[in-house]
């Protein structure tokens, strides 16, 4: 029954609060970015300033590229008033000026407010559809900007052996952005489950915790290594990314609708894997996940071991931290990663939906979002107009969107 699927993409008050909080964190992150750039410049810390600008510009270009490609896949169809007020050339200019993502933020906020205040189902469908793309863009921004920034800030704290207010504030802001992004991404994936209301908030909490522990441990290990061997951290990243990119290519992903977009996505997956695990193909990935976490755990142990080994040097730069403290810190980092793996096992054991449930949910979504004439067309799965009839009465036209990209990621995550 068609009406039975209306609740699939309903915008809850929790999602609305996350939207507002995400917008607030976005503004805070921009302010802290500017503050950090100015502070490094005034301190004449040109090396950290160069890396910070590299992270900011590189991440922005990557996110704008994905945003523009997704607009092109949708034939530049725009839903919100904010988007419609721009011509195609103006929209292109906004992306060139690295402002395209903010148009998406404004559009999601516009429809979220309208949906939350008026309770119109049409606004709910569009708001959730747009929020799905935005959650993926936030995830890309998290691992291309926030994570490297946090490594940089932690490295500065370790090298200076003192807590600077601006540096600590920026590190906290980056950590909050990471936590918000992974939580919103998880909630977006859950929106494709028909029985998502049966999943308690505890599932999101456990998901948040195991990601927090794994990512925090990984970033801290990289910062420890960079604080004693700063010249080798770039080599470590390039070598690791090339290997991870190779495995992303071997996974034969099919996320984007163009060849260039797919290669860009695979390169981005390699970047994400440098910090955390990310499902990119459907089917059983247990052995791939075990191999990945085994590799990352060994790498973290190696980085922490090198940190302790350098602290044994009698040279002055390495005598700031006692060797015992260095060993305790390194052991704690490895222990936190193992704790994160423990929470991940709890999540998959107690909160992760099984494949049978997901297949039923996906079949129901597909059947409700596909008209007989559309068949299995990718365009039909992306934007579909659903008109429900009940007792011979045609109700008000109600638009429901199924985001093909997030649906694909949901199939990968829940398989």
Short mmCIF file of C-alpha atoms in Angstrom, two decimals:
data_model
loop_
_atom_site.label_atom_id
_atom_site.label_comp_id
_atom_site.label_asym_id
_atom_site.label_seq_id
_atom_site.Cartn_x
_atom_site.Cartn_y
_atom_site.Cartn_z
CA UNK A 1 0.00 0.00 0.00
CA UNK A 2 1.49 3.29 -1.10
CA UNK A 3 0.59 5.26 1.95
CA UNK A 4 2.41 2.77 4.08
CA UNK A 5 5.70 4.10 2.79
CA UNK A 6 5.13 7.76 3.61
CA UNK A 7 6.86 7.47 6.94
CA UNK A 8 10.11 6.35 5.33
CA UNK A 9 11.40 9.84 4.67
CA UNK A 10 9.69 11.75 7.45
CA UNK A 11 11.63 14.62 8.98
CA UNK A 12 11.60 14.19 12.75
CA UNK A 13 12.25 16.88 15.32
CA UNK A 14 15.58 15.20 16.10
CA UNK A 15 16.63 15.56 12.46
CA UNK A 16 15.52 19.19 12.56
CA UNK A 17 17.65 19.82 15.64
CA UNK A 18 20.63 18.15 13.98
CA UNK A 19 20.10 20.39 10.94
CA UNK A 20 20.11 23.51 13.11
CA UNK A 21 23.08 22.26 15.14
CA UNK A 22 24.96 21.41 11.96
CA UNK A 23 24.38 24.92 10.63
CA UNK A 24 25.62 26.41 13.90
CA UNK A 25 28.73 24.22 13.85
CA UNK A 26 29.33 25.23 10.24
CA UNK A 27 29.38 28.92 11.21
CA UNK A 28 31.56 28.14 14.24
CA UNK A 29 33.98 26.14 12.10
CA UNK A 30 34.32 29.00 9.59
CA UNK A 31 34.99 31.52 12.37
CA UNK A 32 37.59 29.24 13.97
CA UNK A 33 39.24 28.63 10.58
CA UNK A 34 39.67 32.35 10.02
CA UNK A 35 40.85 32.84 13.59
CA UNK A 36 43.42 30.05 13.27
CA UNK A 37 44.75 31.41 9.96
CA UNK A 38 45.16 34.91 11.41
CA UNK A 39 46.77 33.53 14.58
CA UNK A 40 49.34 31.46 12.68
CA UNK A 41 50.13 34.44 10.48
CA UNK A 42 50.63 36.77 13.44
CA UNK A 43 52.84 34.16 15.13
CA UNK A 44 54.81 33.80 11.88
CA UNK A 45 54.15 30.06 12.06
CA UNK A 46 54.21 29.75 8.29
CA UNK A 47 54.57 25.96 8.10
CA UNK A 48 51.39 25.22 10.12
CA UNK A 49 49.69 28.05 8.23
CA UNK A 50 50.62 26.47 4.91
CA UNK A 51 49.28 23.08 5.94
CA UNK A 52 46.09 24.62 7.30
CA UNK A 53 45.45 26.50 4.07
CA UNK A 54 46.18 23.31 2.11
CA UNK A 55 43.56 21.42 4.10
CA UNK A 56 40.99 24.21 3.80
CA UNK A 57 41.44 24.81 0.07
CA UNK A 58 41.86 21.14 -0.87
CA UNK A 59 38.78 20.07 1.07
CA UNK A 60 36.72 22.92 -0.34
CA UNK A 61 37.65 22.08 -3.93
CA UNK A 62 36.82 18.40 -3.36
CA UNK A 63 33.42 19.12 -1.80
CA UNK A 64 32.50 21.67 -4.48
CA UNK A 65 33.43 19.14 -7.18
CA UNK A 66 31.09 16.52 -5.73
CA UNK A 67 28.32 19.10 -5.30
CA UNK A 68 28.60 20.29 -8.90
CA UNK A 69 28.73 16.75 -10.28
CA UNK A 70 25.57 15.83 -8.37
CA UNK A 71 23.80 18.90 -9.71
CA UNK A 72 24.81 17.81 -13.22
CA UNK A 73 23.53 14.26 -12.61
CA UNK A 74 20.15 15.75 -11.65
CA UNK A 75 20.16 17.87 -14.84
CA UNK A 76 20.53 20.92 -12.59
CA UNK A 77 17.05 20.50 -11.16
CA UNK A 78 16.73 22.80 -8.15
CA UNK A 79 14.07 22.45 -5.47
CA UNK A 80 14.55 25.30 -3.02
CA UNK A 81 13.87 29.01 -3.39
CA UNK A 82 17.51 29.67 -2.60
CA UNK A 83 18.63 27.51 -5.51
CA UNK A 84 15.96 28.74 -7.91
CA UNK A 85 16.97 32.36 -7.43
CA UNK A 86 20.29 31.49 -9.12
CA UNK A 87 20.72 30.93 -12.83
CA UNK A 88 22.85 28.05 -14.08
CA UNK A 89 25.81 30.36 -14.74
CA UNK A 90 25.45 31.89 -11.27
CA UNK A 91 25.30 28.43 -9.70
CA UNK A 92 28.49 27.52 -11.57
CA UNK A 93 30.13 30.74 -10.39
CA UNK A 94 29.20 29.98 -6.78
CA UNK A 95 30.91 26.58 -7.06
CA UNK A 96 33.99 28.12 -8.67
CA UNK A 97 34.13 30.60 -5.79
CA UNK A 98 33.85 27.65 -3.35
CA UNK A 99 30.38 28.75 -2.17
CA UNK A 100 28.20 26.04 -3.71
CA UNK A 101 28.01 23.97 -0.54
CA UNK A 102 26.53 26.92 1.33
CA UNK A 103 23.68 27.07 -1.19
CA UNK A 104 22.89 23.47 -0.28
CA UNK A 105 23.06 24.30 3.43
CA UNK A 106 20.68 27.22 2.96
CA UNK A 107 18.29 25.07 0.91
CA UNK A 108 18.18 22.27 3.49
CA UNK A 109 17.64 24.79 6.27
CA UNK A 110 14.85 26.49 4.29
CA UNK A 111 12.92 23.28 3.67
CA UNK A 112 13.60 21.93 7.15
CA UNK A 113 12.08 25.02 8.75
CA UNK A 114 9.08 24.94 6.41
CA UNK A 115 8.54 21.24 7.01
CA UNK A 116 8.93 21.50 10.79
CA UNK A 117 6.63 24.51 11.09
CA UNK A 118 3.94 23.62 8.55
CA UNK A 119 4.14 19.81 8.68
CA UNK A 120 3.73 19.61 4.90
CA UNK A 121 4.63 16.16 3.60
CA UNK A 122 5.94 17.67 0.36
CA UNK A 123 8.46 19.77 2.26
CA UNK A 124 9.47 16.76 4.34
CA UNK A 125 10.26 14.68 1.26
CA UNK A 126 12.35 17.37 -0.38
CA UNK A 127 14.09 18.33 2.89
CA UNK A 128 15.18 14.77 3.60
CA UNK A 129 16.24 14.21 -0.02
CA UNK A 130 18.47 17.30 0.11
CA UNK A 131 19.79 16.44 3.56
CA UNK A 132 20.98 13.05 2.27
CA UNK A 133 23.33 14.68 -0.24
CA UNK A 134 24.43 17.22 2.35
CA UNK A 135 25.26 14.51 4.90
CA UNK A 136 27.55 12.83 2.36
CA UNK A 137 29.23 16.14 1.52
CA UNK A 138 29.73 16.77 5.23
CA UNK A 139 31.32 13.35 5.57
CA UNK A 140 33.75 14.13 2.74
CA UNK A 141 34.56 17.48 4.34
CA UNK A 142 35.08 15.79 7.70
CA UNK A 143 37.79 13.44 6.46
CA UNK A 144 39.43 15.90 4.06
CA UNK A 145 39.47 18.93 6.37
CA UNK A 146 38.44 18.30 9.99
CA UNK A 147 40.54 15.16 10.53
CA UNK A 148 43.76 16.59 9.04
CA UNK A 149 43.17 19.82 10.96
CA UNK A 150 42.81 17.93 14.20
CA UNK A 151 46.05 16.07 13.52
CA UNK A 152 47.75 19.42 12.86
CA UNK A 153 46.40 20.99 16.05
CA UNK A 154 47.37 18.00 18.19
CA UNK A 155 50.84 18.00 16.64
CA UNK A 156 51.30 21.67 17.51
CA UNK A 157 50.17 21.03 21.10
CA UNK A 158 52.63 18.13 21.44
CA UNK A 159 55.55 20.02 19.90
CA UNK A 160 55.01 23.16 21.96
CA UNK A 161 54.24 21.11 25.05
CA UNK A 162 51.69 23.72 26.09
CA UNK A 163 47.97 24.33 25.68
CA UNK A 164 47.24 27.36 23.53
CA UNK A 165 43.67 28.64 23.74
CA UNK A 166 43.15 29.08 19.99
CA UNK A 167 44.70 25.72 19.14
CA UNK A 168 42.68 23.87 21.76
CA UNK A 169 39.48 25.65 20.69
CA UNK A 170 40.06 24.72 17.04
CA UNK A 171 40.81 21.12 18.01
CA UNK A 172 37.56 20.92 19.98
CA UNK A 173 35.66 22.47 17.08
CA UNK A 174 37.11 19.91 14.67
CA UNK A 175 36.20 17.08 17.04
CA UNK A 176 32.61 18.36 17.31
CA UNK A 177 32.36 18.62 13.53
CA UNK A 178 33.59 15.03 13.15
CA UNK A 179 31.12 13.74 15.75
CA UNK A 180 28.20 15.62 14.17
CA UNK A 181 29.08 14.43 10.66
CA UNK A 182 29.33 10.72 11.47
CA UNK A 183 26.10 10.85 13.48
CA UNK A 184 24.19 12.64 10.72
CA UNK A 185 25.56 10.18 8.17
CA UNK A 186 24.32 7.26 10.28
CA UNK A 187 20.87 8.81 10.66
CA UNK A 188 20.71 9.35 6.89
CA UNK A 189 21.46 5.68 6.29
CA UNK A 190 18.80 4.66 8.82
CA UNK A 191 16.16 6.67 6.96
CA UNK A 192 16.13 3.92 4.33
CA UNK A 193 14.89 1.36 6.86
CA UNK A 194 11.12 0.93 6.97
CA UNK A 195 11.32 -0.14 10.62
CA UNK A 196 13.81 2.53 11.63
CA UNK A 197 11.55 3.60 14.51
CA UNK A 198 12.36 0.24 16.13
CA UNK A 199 16.01 1.23 16.28
CA UNK A 200 16.56 3.06 19.53
CA UNK A 201 18.69 6.15 19.91
CA UNK A 202 21.15 3.77 21.61
CA UNK A 203 22.17 2.48 18.20
CA UNK A 204 23.27 5.96 17.12
CA UNK A 205 25.05 6.44 20.47
CA UNK A 206 26.99 3.19 20.10
CA UNK A 207 27.74 4.02 16.46
CA UNK A 208 29.01 7.42 17.56
CA UNK A 209 31.18 5.92 20.31
CA UNK A 210 32.96 3.33 18.23
CA UNK A 211 33.67 5.87 15.50
CA UNK A 212 34.84 8.38 18.10
CA UNK A 213 37.24 5.91 19.70
CA UNK A 214 38.60 4.58 16.40
CA UNK A 215 39.03 7.98 14.78
CA UNK A 216 40.41 9.65 17.92
CA UNK A 217 42.98 6.88 18.34
CA UNK A 218 44.00 7.08 14.68
CA UNK A 219 44.34 10.87 14.70
CA UNK A 220 46.28 10.86 17.98
CA UNK A 221 48.71 8.24 16.68
CA UNK A 222 49.32 10.33 13.55
CA UNK A 223 49.86 13.43 15.70
CA UNK A 224 52.32 11.60 17.97
CA UNK A 225 54.29 10.45 14.95
CA UNK A 226 54.21 13.89 13.32
CA UNK A 227 55.37 15.58 16.52
CA UNK A 228 58.68 13.68 16.51
CA UNK A 229 59.15 12.92 12.79
CA UNK A 230 57.32 15.74 10.98
CA UNK A 231 59.24 15.25 7.75
CA UNK A 232 57.93 11.70 7.32
CA UNK A 233 54.20 12.19 7.96
CA UNK A 234 53.59 13.29 4.36
CA UNK A 235 55.45 10.24 3.07
CA UNK A 236 53.38 8.04 5.35
CA UNK A 237 50.16 9.57 4.02
CA UNK A 238 51.09 9.31 0.34
CA UNK A 239 52.22 5.67 0.60
CA UNK A 240 49.16 4.69 2.64
CA UNK A 241 46.75 6.56 0.38
CA UNK A 242 48.17 4.99 -2.78
CA UNK A 243 47.68 1.51 -1.35
CA UNK A 244 44.17 2.30 -0.11
CA UNK A 245 43.27 3.92 -3.43
CA UNK A 246 44.38 0.74 -5.19
CA UNK A 247 42.03 -1.34 -3.04
CA UNK A 248 39.20 1.14 -3.66
CA UNK A 249 39.78 0.70 -7.40
CA UNK A 250 39.85 -3.08 -7.02
CA UNK A 251 36.51 -2.88 -5.20
CA UNK A 252 34.89 -1.79 -8.49
CA UNK A 253 32.69 0.84 -6.91
CA UNK A 254 29.67 2.24 -8.78
CA UNK A 255 28.66 5.29 -6.78
CA UNK A 256 28.88 8.10 -9.33
CA UNK A 257 27.21 8.43 -12.74
CA UNK A 258 30.33 9.38 -14.70
CA UNK A 259 33.79 7.92 -15.16
CA UNK A 260 35.57 11.00 -13.85
CA UNK A 261 33.21 11.17 -10.87
CA UNK A 262 33.82 7.51 -10.04
CA UNK A 263 37.60 7.92 -10.05
CA UNK A 264 37.23 11.01 -7.86
CA UNK A 265 35.05 9.00 -5.50
CA UNK A 266 37.59 6.18 -5.30
CA UNK A 267 40.37 8.64 -4.54
CA UNK A 268 38.16 10.10 -1.79
CA UNK A 269 37.47 6.64 -0.40
CA UNK A 270 41.23 6.12 -0.13
CA UNK A 271 41.43 9.35 1.86
CA UNK A 272 38.58 8.31 4.16
CA UNK A 273 40.14 4.89 4.71
CA UNK A 274 43.30 6.59 5.88
CA UNK A 275 41.32 7.66 8.94
CA UNK A 276 38.38 5.27 9.29
CA UNK A 277 36.58 2.34 7.64
CA UNK A 278 33.91 3.10 5.02
CA UNK A 279 31.76 0.51 3.23
CA UNK A 280 31.89 1.02 -0.54
CA UNK A 281 30.48 -2.23 -1.97
CA UNK A 282 27.49 -4.36 -1.08
CA UNK A 283 27.71 -7.93 0.12
CA UNK A 284 29.65 -9.44 2.98
CA UNK A 285 32.70 -7.36 3.88
CA UNK A 286 33.63 -9.06 7.14
CA UNK A 287 37.05 -10.25 5.97
CA UNK A 288 37.83 -6.93 4.28
CA UNK A 289 36.88 -5.12 7.49
CA UNK A 290 39.04 -7.42 9.60
CA UNK A 291 41.96 -6.96 7.21
CA UNK A 292 41.54 -3.19 7.31
CA UNK A 293 41.34 -2.91 11.09
CA UNK A 294 44.27 -5.30 11.45
CA UNK A 295 46.32 -3.07 9.15
CA UNK A 296 45.30 0.14 10.92
CA UNK A 297 45.95 -1.38 14.36
CA UNK A 298 49.42 -2.48 13.24
CA UNK A 299 50.06 0.95 11.75
CA UNK A 300 48.94 2.73 14.93
CA UNK A 301 51.18 0.45 16.99
CA UNK A 302 54.12 1.20 14.67
CA UNK A 303 53.53 4.97 14.82
CA UNK A 304 53.27 4.90 18.61
CA UNK A 305 56.34 2.69 18.83
CA UNK A 306 58.35 5.16 16.75
CA UNK A 307 57.12 7.96 18.99
CA UNK A 308 58.40 6.16 22.10
CA UNK A 309 61.65 5.26 20.36
CA UNK A 310 62.30 8.91 19.45
CA UNK A 311 61.53 9.93 23.03
CA UNK A 312 64.44 7.73 24.11
CA UNK A 313 66.82 10.04 22.22
CA UNK A 314 69.08 12.14 24.47
CA UNK A 315 68.75 15.18 22.18
CA UNK A 316 66.92 18.19 23.72
CA UNK A 317 63.83 18.34 21.46
CA UNK A 318 62.78 14.87 22.59
CA UNK A 319 63.38 15.32 26.32
CA UNK A 320 60.30 17.48 26.96
CA UNK A 321 58.17 14.43 27.73
CA UNK A 322 59.44 11.74 30.13
CA UNK A 323 59.80 8.32 28.56
CA UNK A 324 57.33 6.75 31.00
CA UNK A 325 54.67 9.29 30.05
CA UNK A 326 55.35 8.64 26.38
CA UNK A 327 54.92 4.88 26.86
CA UNK A 328 51.67 5.37 28.79
CA UNK A 329 50.36 7.71 26.09
CA UNK A 330 51.26 5.30 23.29
CA UNK A 331 49.73 2.32 25.09
CA UNK A 332 46.56 4.32 25.79
CA UNK A 333 46.19 5.21 22.12
CA UNK A 334 46.42 1.55 21.10
CA UNK A 335 44.04 0.61 23.92
CA UNK A 336 41.46 3.19 22.82
CA UNK A 337 41.50 1.74 19.30
CA UNK A 338 40.89 -1.75 20.68
CA UNK A 339 38.07 -0.30 22.82
CA UNK A 340 36.57 1.19 19.67
CA UNK A 341 36.67 -2.23 18.00
CA UNK A 342 34.85 -3.64 21.04
CA UNK A 343 32.06 -1.07 20.70
CA UNK A 344 31.89 -1.78 16.98
CA UNK A 345 31.33 -5.47 17.70
CA UNK A 346 28.58 -4.52 20.16
CA UNK A 347 26.89 -2.42 17.49
CA UNK A 348 26.97 -5.16 14.85
CA UNK A 349 25.90 -7.76 17.37
CA UNK A 350 22.98 -5.90 18.96
CA UNK A 351 21.93 -2.94 16.80
CA UNK A 352 22.79 -3.64 13.17
CA UNK A 353 19.77 -4.71 11.04
CA UNK A 354 20.19 -8.03 9.29
CA UNK A 355 20.35 -8.44 5.54
CA UNK A 356 16.88 -10.03 5.29
CA UNK A 357 15.23 -7.01 6.91
CA UNK A 358 17.14 -4.61 4.70
CA UNK A 359 16.23 -6.41 1.48
CA UNK A 360 12.57 -6.21 2.40
CA UNK A 361 12.90 -2.54 3.20
CA UNK A 362 14.74 -1.76 -0.02
CA UNK A 363 12.19 -3.70 -2.09
CA UNK A 364 9.41 -1.69 -0.47
CA UNK A 365 11.21 1.56 -1.19
CA UNK A 366 11.88 0.60 -4.80
CA UNK A 367 8.30 -0.52 -5.43
CA UNK A 368 6.90 2.66 -3.91
CA UNK A 369 9.25 4.95 -5.81
CA UNK A 370 8.91 3.43 -9.26
CA UNK A 371 6.00 3.69 -11.63
CA UNK A 372 5.31 0.85 -14.12
CA UNK A 373 6.45 2.97 -17.06
CA UNK A 374 9.73 3.93 -15.43
CA UNK A 375 11.00 0.44 -14.81
CA UNK A 376 14.47 0.37 -13.33
CA UNK A 377 15.70 3.66 -14.74
CA UNK A 378 18.27 5.35 -12.50
CA UNK A 379 16.52 8.67 -13.07
CA UNK A 380 13.24 7.18 -11.93
CA UNK A 381 14.88 6.01 -8.72
CA UNK A 382 16.35 9.45 -8.10
CA UNK A 383 13.28 11.65 -8.34
CA UNK A 384 9.78 10.14 -8.47
CA UNK A 385 6.36 11.65 -8.01
CA UNK A 386 4.14 9.45 -5.85
CA UNK A 387 0.37 10.02 -5.92
CA UNK A 388 -1.47 7.96 -3.31
CA UNK A 389 -5.11 7.01 -3.59
CA UNK A 390 -7.15 5.91 -0.62
CA UNK A 391 -10.75 4.67 -0.87
CA UNK A 392 -11.10 6.08 -4.37
CA UNK A 393 -10.17 9.61 -3.27
CA UNK A 394 -7.07 11.21 -4.73
CA UNK A 395 -5.38 13.18 -1.97
CA UNK A 396 -3.11 16.17 -2.34
CA UNK A 397 -0.09 15.45 -4.52
CA UNK A 398 2.75 14.27 -2.31
CA UNK A 399 6.34 14.19 -3.46
CA UNK A 400 8.69 11.55 -2.15
CA UNK A 401 12.36 11.50 -3.09
CA UNK A 402 14.69 8.52 -2.96
CA UNK A 403 18.30 9.62 -3.03
CA UNK A 404 19.99 7.01 -5.21
CA UNK A 405 23.46 7.77 -3.85
CA UNK A 406 22.53 7.42 -0.18
CA UNK A 407 20.39 4.38 -0.98
CA UNK A 408 23.49 2.76 -2.47
CA UNK A 409 25.55 3.58 0.63
CA UNK A 410 22.75 2.21 2.84
CA UNK A 411 22.82 -1.06 0.90
CA UNK A 412 26.58 -1.23 1.39
CA UNK A 413 26.44 -0.41 5.11
CA UNK A 414 23.59 -2.75 6.03
CA UNK A 415 24.66 -5.69 3.84
#
